């Protein structure tokens, strides 16, 4: 893609929750060997939303610094990707639009396909900018991962939001053609409308993910994509960070390469640092990995990054991006590190109380306690309406 037509990620911002449950605390409660969590699945802790936090408050917290830096004049579209939707009809992005004071001349829509839809949002945004280079699209991916207490998936819960400003002549990462796509009708992980927790066939879901890696990569190379050796780093969807290791090992083997631990760590090491602390953030997860890579790796100028986005059910996409010269001066590394290190540790009892909380469905007034330290909060549910406010 010639430089003058480059489109990609112009700004990237990550937000997470007020609270954190460590895997030491979880293991002490359920009697697991903590090494299963730290080494076996590669997780240290999980973000847990406070009573007045959800996908909207995290999304607005992630997007606010972007709007503060770039203004609202060129943002004509918000695409909000989530599988933790707060309403079956209204797009969560409209709450964010309102909290951030965006102009009424804005298109707002919500997308769903498990963890994959953040990437669908990014690709749709690129299409819109292609049509009109003067426009910018605010892409938001925000999710809270929740399994039943005691389910093997419990240790892979987490929460985070990523906001990305997609524009022409991006300051961070140019996104390239082609993309490799893969879809298979499979029930590896799903959440029926009547449930608040996901259902999953854990081991089946790992096989499905690996099959999708192969399929998306094959389509990518069939369409004239780069070769494996062209890439400096790979960002994978990370339901738990060990999954990125498994996926990369699988891709290296599939391509006939040696899959020694050093090669895997060199390619994906930096991408797992934030995810190991926040847990699975579904749609946001791969882009949390990108933030960690850009924030923590040595200079990546002009280097190619491979992206493998996976969403159960299942859809996957492999695509490439190139890091733009000067990108480091546009990063929000300190903000990201502070968001993660500033979370407050909670004990198992508090985690359980939050996990079991649900609003009454009687249409009454149900304010929630003030807990978040973020810039926006959920004030409560009043007459079946979720009301948000600045903190
Ligand atoms: P499990 O079955 O309890 O764990 O839960 P396990 O027995 O398979 O052990 C996990 C790993 O820890 C294994 O390593 C063990 O050997 C190791 P592996 O063989 O896989 O390399 N281990 C230990 N290591 C060190 N010391 C020890 C020890 N004990 C065991 N003492 C499972 C694992 C992934 C099944 C569970 O966490 C789960 O169900 N998670 C949810 C589903 C999931 O994350 N699937 C991933 C692919 S699907 C996906 O990514 C999409 C998703 O994000 C949803 C979406 O798209 O919306 C989930």
Coordinates of C-alpha atoms and ligand atoms in Angstrom, one line a residue:
X1 CA 0.0 0.0 0.0
X2 CA 1.7 3.3 -1.0
X3 CA 2.5 5.6 1.9
X4 CA 0.0 8.3 0.9
X5 CA -2.9 5.8 1.1
X6 CA -1.8 4.2 4.3
X7 CA -4.6 3.6 6.8
X8 CA -4.3 2.2 10.3
X9 CA -4.1 2.8 14.0
X10 CA -3.4 6.4 14.8
X11 CA -3.9 6.2 18.6
X12 CA -4.4 3.3 21.0
X13 CA -5.5 3.5 24.6
X14 CA -6.2 0.7 27.2
X15 CA -8.4 0.9 30.3
X16 CA -9.3 -1.8 32.8
X17 CA -11.1 -2.1 36.1
X18 CA -10.7 -0.8 39.7
X19 CA -10.2 -4.3 41.2
X20 CA -7.9 -7.2 40.7
X21 CA -8.1 -10.8 41.9
X22 CA -4.7 -12.6 41.9
X23 CA -4.3 -16.2 41.0
X24 CA -2.6 -16.7 44.3
X25 CA -5.8 -15.8 46.0
X26 CA -7.9 -18.0 43.7
X27 CA -5.6 -20.9 44.1
X28 CA -5.6 -20.5 47.9
X29 CA -9.4 -20.7 47.8
X30 CA -9.9 -23.6 45.5
X31 CA -6.8 -25.7 46.4
X32 CA -5.2 -25.6 43.0
X33 CA -1.5 -25.6 42.6
X34 CA -0.8 -22.0 41.7
X35 CA 1.8 -23.2 39.2
X36 CA -1.0 -24.4 37.1
X37 CA -2.1 -20.8 36.7
X38 CA 1.2 -19.1 36.6
X39 CA 3.0 -21.6 34.3
X40 CA 0.2 -23.9 33.0
X41 CA -2.0 -21.1 31.6
X42 CA 0.4 -18.2 32.0
X43 CA -1.9 -16.0 34.1
X44 CA -1.0 -13.9 37.3
X45 CA -4.2 -12.0 38.0
X46 CA -7.6 -11.0 36.6
X47 CA -9.3 -7.6 36.4
X48 CA -12.6 -7.5 38.2
X49 CA -15.1 -4.7 37.6
X50 CA -16.4 -2.7 40.5
X51 CA -20.2 -2.5 41.0
X52 CA -20.3 0.8 39.1
X53 CA -18.1 -0.4 36.2
X54 CA -19.0 -2.2 33.0
X55 CA -18.1 -2.3 29.3
X56 CA -19.4 1.2 28.9
X57 CA -17.4 2.8 31.7
X58 CA -14.2 1.0 30.6
X59 CA -14.8 2.0 27.0
X60 CA -15.3 5.6 27.8
X61 CA -12.2 5.6 30.1
X62 CA -10.2 4.2 27.2
X63 CA -11.6 6.6 24.6
X64 CA -11.5 9.8 26.6
X65 CA -7.7 10.4 26.2
X66 CA -8.0 9.8 22.5
X67 CA -10.8 12.4 22.2
X68 CA -8.8 14.8 24.4
X69 CA -5.7 14.5 22.1
X70 CA -7.4 14.6 18.7
X71 CA -10.7 16.3 19.2
X72 CA -14.0 15.2 17.9
X73 CA -14.3 17.0 14.6
X74 CA -13.1 14.2 12.3
X75 CA -14.8 11.3 14.1
X76 CA -17.8 10.4 12.1
X77 CA -18.3 6.8 13.3
X78 CA -18.0 4.8 16.5
X79 CA -17.8 1.0 16.1
X80 CA -18.2 -0.8 19.4
X81 CA -17.2 -4.4 19.5
X82 CA -18.3 -6.5 22.5
X83 CA -19.8 -9.8 23.6
X84 CA -20.8 -8.4 27.0
X85 CA -23.6 -6.3 25.6
X86 CA -25.6 -4.3 28.1
X87 CA -28.7 -4.2 25.9
X88 CA -30.2 -6.3 23.2
X89 CA -31.2 -3.3 21.1
X90 CA -29.3 -0.1 21.9
X91 CA -25.6 0.0 21.0
X92 CA -23.3 0.5 24.0
X93 CA -21.4 3.0 22.0
X94 CA -24.2 5.5 22.2
X95 CA -23.6 5.8 26.0
X96 CA -19.9 6.4 25.2
X97 CA -20.8 9.0 22.5
X98 CA -22.9 10.8 25.1
X99 CA -20.3 10.6 28.0
X100 CA -17.6 11.9 25.7
X101 CA -19.8 14.7 24.1
X102 CA -19.4 13.6 20.5
X103 CA -21.3 15.5 17.9
X104 CA -24.8 14.3 16.9
X105 CA -23.5 13.9 13.3
X106 CA -22.0 10.6 14.2
X107 CA -22.8 7.0 13.2
X108 CA -22.7 4.5 16.1
X109 CA -23.1 0.8 15.9
X110 CA -22.3 -2.4 17.9
X111 CA -20.7 -5.5 16.5
X112 CA -20.6 -9.1 17.8
X113 CA -18.7 -12.3 16.9
X114 CA -17.2 -13.5 20.2
X115 CA -13.6 -12.3 20.6
X116 CA -13.2 -11.6 16.9
X117 CA -15.4 -8.6 16.5
X118 CA -12.8 -6.0 17.5
X119 CA -10.9 -7.0 14.3
X120 CA -14.1 -6.8 12.3
X121 CA -14.6 -3.3 13.7
X122 CA -11.0 -2.3 12.7
X123 CA -11.4 -3.7 9.2
X124 CA -14.8 -1.9 8.7
X125 CA -13.2 1.3 10.0
X126 CA -10.4 1.0 7.4
X127 CA -13.1 0.6 4.7
X128 CA -14.8 3.8 5.8
X129 CA -11.5 5.8 5.9
X130 CA -10.7 4.4 2.4
X131 CA -13.9 6.0 1.2
X132 CA -13.2 9.4 2.8
X133 CA -9.6 10.0 4.0
X134 CA -10.6 13.0 6.0
X135 CA -12.7 10.9 8.4
X136 CA -11.6 9.1 11.5
X137 CA -13.3 6.1 13.1
X138 CA -13.3 5.4 16.8
X139 CA -13.0 1.7 17.3
X140 CA -13.7 0.4 20.7
X141 CA -13.4 -3.2 22.0
X142 CA -14.6 -3.7 25.6
X143 CA -15.5 -6.9 27.4
X144 CA -15.9 -8.6 30.8
X145 CA -15.1 -12.3 30.7
X146 CA -17.2 -14.4 33.2
X147 CA -17.5 -18.1 33.8
X148 CA -19.4 -19.9 36.5
X149 CA -17.6 -20.2 39.9
X150 CA -15.5 -23.4 39.9
X151 CA -15.6 -23.8 36.1
X152 CA -12.1 -24.5 34.6
X153 CA -12.6 -21.2 32.7
X154 CA -12.9 -19.2 36.0
X155 CA -9.1 -18.8 36.1
X156 CA -9.2 -17.2 32.6
X157 CA -11.7 -14.4 33.4
X158 CA -10.7 -10.7 33.0
X159 CA -11.8 -7.4 31.8
X160 CA -10.5 -4.5 29.7
X161 CA -11.3 -2.0 27.0
X162 CA -9.2 -0.8 24.1
X163 CA -10.0 2.3 22.1
X164 CA -8.3 2.9 18.7
X165 CA -8.5 5.9 16.4
X166 CA -8.4 4.6 12.8
X167 CA -7.3 7.2 10.2
X168 CA -5.3 7.9 7.1
X169 CA -1.5 8.4 7.7
X170 CA -1.6 6.7 11.1
X171 CA 1.0 7.5 13.7
X172 CA 1.3 4.0 15.1
X173 CA 0.6 1.0 12.8
X174 CA -0.3 0.8 9.1
X175 CA -2.7 -2.1 8.5
X176 CA -2.0 -4.0 5.2
X177 CA -3.9 -6.1 2.7
X178 CA -4.5 -9.0 2.3
X179 CA -6.3 -10.6 5.2
X180 CA -6.6 -14.4 5.6
X181 CA -10.1 -15.5 6.8
X182 CA -11.5 -18.6 8.3
X183 CA -15.0 -19.5 9.6
X184 CA -16.3 -22.8 11.0
X185 CA -19.6 -23.6 12.6
X186 CA -18.6 -25.0 15.9
X187 CA -19.9 -24.8 19.5
X188 CA -16.6 -24.4 21.4
X189 CA -17.7 -21.4 23.5
X190 CA -21.0 -19.6 23.5
X191 CA -23.4 -17.7 25.8
X192 CA -27.1 -18.0 25.3
X193 CA -29.1 -14.8 25.8
X194 CA -30.5 -16.1 29.1
X195 CA -27.1 -16.6 30.7
X196 CA -24.6 -14.2 32.3
X197 CA -21.8 -16.7 32.2
X198 CA -20.3 -18.4 29.1
X199 CA -20.5 -22.1 28.3
X200 CA -17.3 -23.7 27.0
X201 CA -15.8 -27.0 26.0
X202 CA -12.3 -25.9 27.1
X203 CA -10.1 -28.5 25.3
X204 CA -12.3 -28.4 22.2
X205 CA -12.0 -24.7 22.1
X206 CA -8.2 -24.9 22.1
X207 CA -8.3 -27.3 19.1
X208 CA -10.8 -25.1 17.3
X209 CA -8.5 -22.1 17.8
X210 CA -5.5 -24.0 16.4
X211 CA -7.5 -25.2 13.4
X212 CA -8.5 -21.6 12.8
X213 CA -4.9 -20.4 13.0
X214 CA -4.0 -22.8 10.2
X215 CA -7.1 -21.9 8.1
X216 CA -6.6 -18.1 8.4
X217 CA -2.8 -18.4 7.7
X218 CA -3.4 -20.6 4.6
X219 CA -5.9 -18.1 3.2
X220 CA -3.5 -15.3 4.0
X221 CA -0.6 -16.9 2.1
X222 CA -2.9 -18.0 -0.8
X223 CA -3.8 -14.4 -1.2
X224 CA -0.1 -13.3 -1.5
X225 CA 0.6 -12.3 2.1
X226 CA 4.0 -12.1 3.6
X227 CA 6.1 -15.1 4.6
X228 CA 6.6 -16.0 8.3
X229 CA 10.2 -14.8 8.2
X230 CA 9.0 -11.2 7.4
X231 CA 7.5 -10.8 10.8
X232 CA 9.3 -9.4 13.9
X233 CA 6.4 -10.1 16.3
X234 CA 3.0 -11.8 16.4
X235 CA -0.1 -10.6 18.3
X236 CA -2.6 -13.4 19.1
X237 CA -5.9 -13.4 20.7
X238 CA -5.1 -14.3 24.3
X239 CA -7.8 -16.0 26.3
X240 CA -4.9 -16.9 28.6
X241 CA -1.3 -16.1 27.6
X242 CA -0.2 -19.7 27.2
X243 CA -2.7 -19.9 24.3
X244 CA -0.6 -17.5 22.3
X245 CA 2.4 -19.9 22.9
X246 CA 0.3 -22.8 21.7
X247 CA -0.9 -20.9 18.7
X248 CA 2.5 -19.7 17.7
X249 CA 4.1 -23.1 18.1
X250 CA 1.3 -24.5 15.9
X251 CA 1.9 -21.9 13.2
X252 CA 5.7 -22.5 13.2
X253 CA 5.2 -26.2 12.9
X254 CA 2.6 -25.8 10.2
X255 CA 5.1 -23.7 8.2
X256 CA 7.9 -26.3 8.7
X257 CA 9.9 -24.1 11.1
X258 CA 11.6 -25.1 14.4
X259 CA 9.3 -24.2 17.3
X260 CA 11.9 -23.8 20.1
X261 CA 10.9 -21.8 23.2
X262 CA 13.4 -19.0 22.3
X263 CA 11.9 -18.4 18.9
X264 CA 8.4 -18.3 20.5
X265 CA 9.4 -15.9 23.3
X266 CA 11.2 -13.7 20.8
X267 CA 8.1 -13.5 18.6
X268 CA 5.3 -13.1 21.2
X269 CA 7.1 -12.4 24.6
X270 CA 6.2 -8.7 24.9
X271 CA 2.6 -9.2 23.7
X272 CA 1.7 -11.3 26.8
X273 CA 2.8 -9.0 29.6
X274 CA -0.5 -7.0 30.1
X275 CA -2.8 -9.9 29.3
X276 CA -1.1 -12.0 32.0
X277 CA -2.3 -9.4 34.5
X278 CA -5.8 -8.4 33.2
X279 CA -7.0 -11.8 32.0
X280 CA -9.3 -12.5 29.0
X281 CA -10.8 -9.3 27.7
X282 CA -12.4 -11.1 24.7
X283 CA -12.6 -8.5 21.9
X284 CA -9.9 -6.3 23.4
X285 CA -7.4 -9.0 24.2
X286 CA -5.4 -9.0 20.9
X287 CA -5.2 -5.2 21.0
X288 CA -4.1 -5.2 24.7
X289 CA -1.3 -7.5 23.4
X290 CA -0.5 -4.9 20.7
X291 CA -0.3 -2.1 23.4
X292 CA 2.0 -4.2 25.5
X293 CA 4.2 -4.9 22.5
X294 CA 4.5 -1.3 21.4
X295 CA 5.0 -0.1 25.0
X296 CA 7.7 -2.6 26.0
X297 CA 9.6 -3.8 22.9
X298 CA 12.8 -2.2 21.6
X299 CA 12.3 0.1 18.6
X300 CA 9.9 -1.6 16.1
X301 CA 10.1 1.1 13.5
X302 CA 9.2 -0.3 10.0
X303 CA 8.9 -3.8 11.5
X304 CA 6.0 -6.1 10.4
X305 CA 3.7 -7.5 13.1
X306 CA 1.4 -10.4 12.4
X307 CA -2.1 -10.4 13.9
X308 CA -4.2 -13.5 14.6
X309 CA -7.7 -12.6 15.8
X310 CA -9.9 -15.5 16.9
X311 CA -13.5 -15.6 18.1
X312 CA -15.2 -18.8 19.2
X313 CA -18.0 -20.1 17.1
X314 CA -15.7 -19.5 15.1
X315 CA -14.2 -16.8 13.0
X316 CA -10.5 -16.0 12.6
X317 CA -8.5 -13.5 10.6
X318 CA -4.7 -13.2 10.0
X319 CA -3.4 -9.8 8.8
X320 CA -0.2 -7.7 8.9
X321 CA 0.7 -4.3 10.2
X322 CA 3.8 -2.2 9.9
X323 CA 5.0 0.1 12.7
X324 CA 5.3 3.7 11.7
X325 CA 8.5 5.8 12.2
X326 CA 8.1 8.1 15.2
X327 CA 5.4 5.9 16.8
X328 CA 7.1 5.9 20.3
X329 CA 6.2 9.6 20.9
X330 CA 2.5 8.7 20.5
X331 CA 2.3 5.9 22.9
X332 CA 0.5 5.9 26.3
X333 CA 2.8 3.4 28.0
X334 CA 2.8 5.1 31.5
X335 CA -1.0 5.4 31.5
X336 CA -1.3 1.6 30.6
X337 CA 1.2 0.5 33.2
X338 CA -0.5 2.7 35.8
X339 CA -4.0 1.3 34.9
X340 CA -2.7 -2.2 35.6
X341 CA -0.5 -1.5 38.6
X342 CA -3.0 0.9 40.2
X343 CA -5.8 -1.7 40.6
X344 CA -6.8 -2.6 44.1
X345 CA -6.4 -6.2 45.3
X346 CA -9.6 -7.9 46.5
X347 CA -10.0 -11.0 48.6
X348 CA -12.0 -14.0 47.5
X349 CA -15.2 -12.9 49.4
X350 CA -15.3 -9.6 47.6
X351 CA -14.7 -11.2 44.3
X352 CA -17.5 -13.7 45.0
X353 CA -19.9 -10.9 46.0
X354 CA -19.2 -9.1 42.7
X355 CA -19.5 -12.3 40.7
X356 CA -22.9 -13.1 42.1
X357 CA -24.3 -9.6 41.8
X358 CA -27.2 -9.0 39.4
X359 CA -29.7 -6.2 39.1
X360 CA -33.3 -6.9 40.1
X361 CA -35.5 -7.0 37.0
X362 CA -38.5 -5.3 38.6
X363 CA -38.1 -1.9 36.9
X364 CA -37.4 -0.1 40.2
X365 CA -34.7 2.3 41.1
X366 CA -31.4 0.5 41.8
X367 CA -28.5 2.8 42.4
X368 CA -25.0 1.3 42.7
X369 CA -22.4 2.2 45.3
X370 CA -19.6 4.6 44.3
X371 CA -16.5 2.3 43.9
X372 CA -14.7 3.1 40.6
X373 CA -11.7 5.4 40.5
X374 CA -12.2 5.7 36.7
X375 CA -13.5 8.9 35.0
X376 CA -17.0 7.5 34.4
X377 CA -19.4 5.3 36.4
X378 CA -22.7 3.4 36.1
X379 CA -25.0 5.3 38.4
X380 CA -27.5 2.4 38.5
X381 CA -30.5 0.9 36.8
X382 CA -33.6 3.1 37.0
X383 CA -36.9 2.0 35.4
X384 CA -35.0 -0.6 33.4
X385 CA -32.6 2.1 32.1
X386 CA -28.8 2.0 32.7
X387 CA -27.7 5.5 33.7
X388 CA -24.1 6.6 33.3
X389 CA -22.4 9.7 34.6
X390 CA -18.9 11.2 35.0
X391 CA -17.5 10.3 38.4
Ligands
LIG1 P1 -8.1 -27.1 32.8 O1 -8.7 -28.2 32.0 O2 -8.5 -27.1 34.2 O3 -6.6 -27.2 32.8 O4 -8.4 -25.7 32.2 P2 -5.6 -28.3 32.2 O5 -5.6 -29.5 33.1 O6 -5.7 -28.4 30.7 O7 -4.2 -27.5 32.5 C1 -3.9 -26.3 31.9 C2 -2.4 -26.3 31.6 O8 -1.7 -26.2 32.9 C3 -1.9 -27.6 31.0 O9 -0.8 -27.3 30.1 C4 -1.3 -28.4 32.2 O10 -0.3 -29.4 31.8 C5 -0.8 -27.3 33.0 P3 -0.8 -27.7 28.6 O11 -0.8 -29.2 28.6 O12 -2.1 -27.2 28.0 O13 0.4 -27.1 28.0 N1 -0.7 -27.6 34.4 C6 0.4 -27.3 35.2 N2 1.5 -26.6 34.9 C7 2.4 -26.4 36.0 N3 2.2 -26.8 37.2 C8 1.0 -27.5 37.5 C9 0.1 -27.7 36.5 N4 -1.1 -28.4 36.5 C10 -1.6 -28.3 35.2 N5 0.8 -27.9 38.8 C11 -8.8 -24.6 30.1 C12 -7.8 -25.2 31.0 C13 -8.1 -23.8 29.0 C14 -9.6 -25.8 29.5 C15 -9.8 -23.7 30.9 O14 -9.0 -22.6 31.4 C16 -10.9 -23.2 30.1 O15 -11.9 -23.8 29.9 N6 -10.8 -21.9 29.6 C17 -11.8 -21.2 28.9 C18 -11.8 -21.5 27.4 C19 -10.6 -21.0 26.7 O16 -9.9 -20.0 27.2 N7 -10.3 -21.5 25.5 C20 -9.2 -21.0 24.7 C21 -9.4 -21.1 23.2 S1 -11.0 -20.5 22.7 C22 -10.8 -18.7 22.7 O17 -9.7 -18.3 22.8 C23 -12.0 -17.9 22.6 C24 -12.5 -17.2 23.9 O18 -11.6 -16.2 24.2 C25 -13.9 -16.8 23.8 C26 -14.3 -15.9 22.6 O19 -13.9 -16.1 21.5 O20 -15.2 -15.1 22.9 C27 -12.4 -18.2 25.1

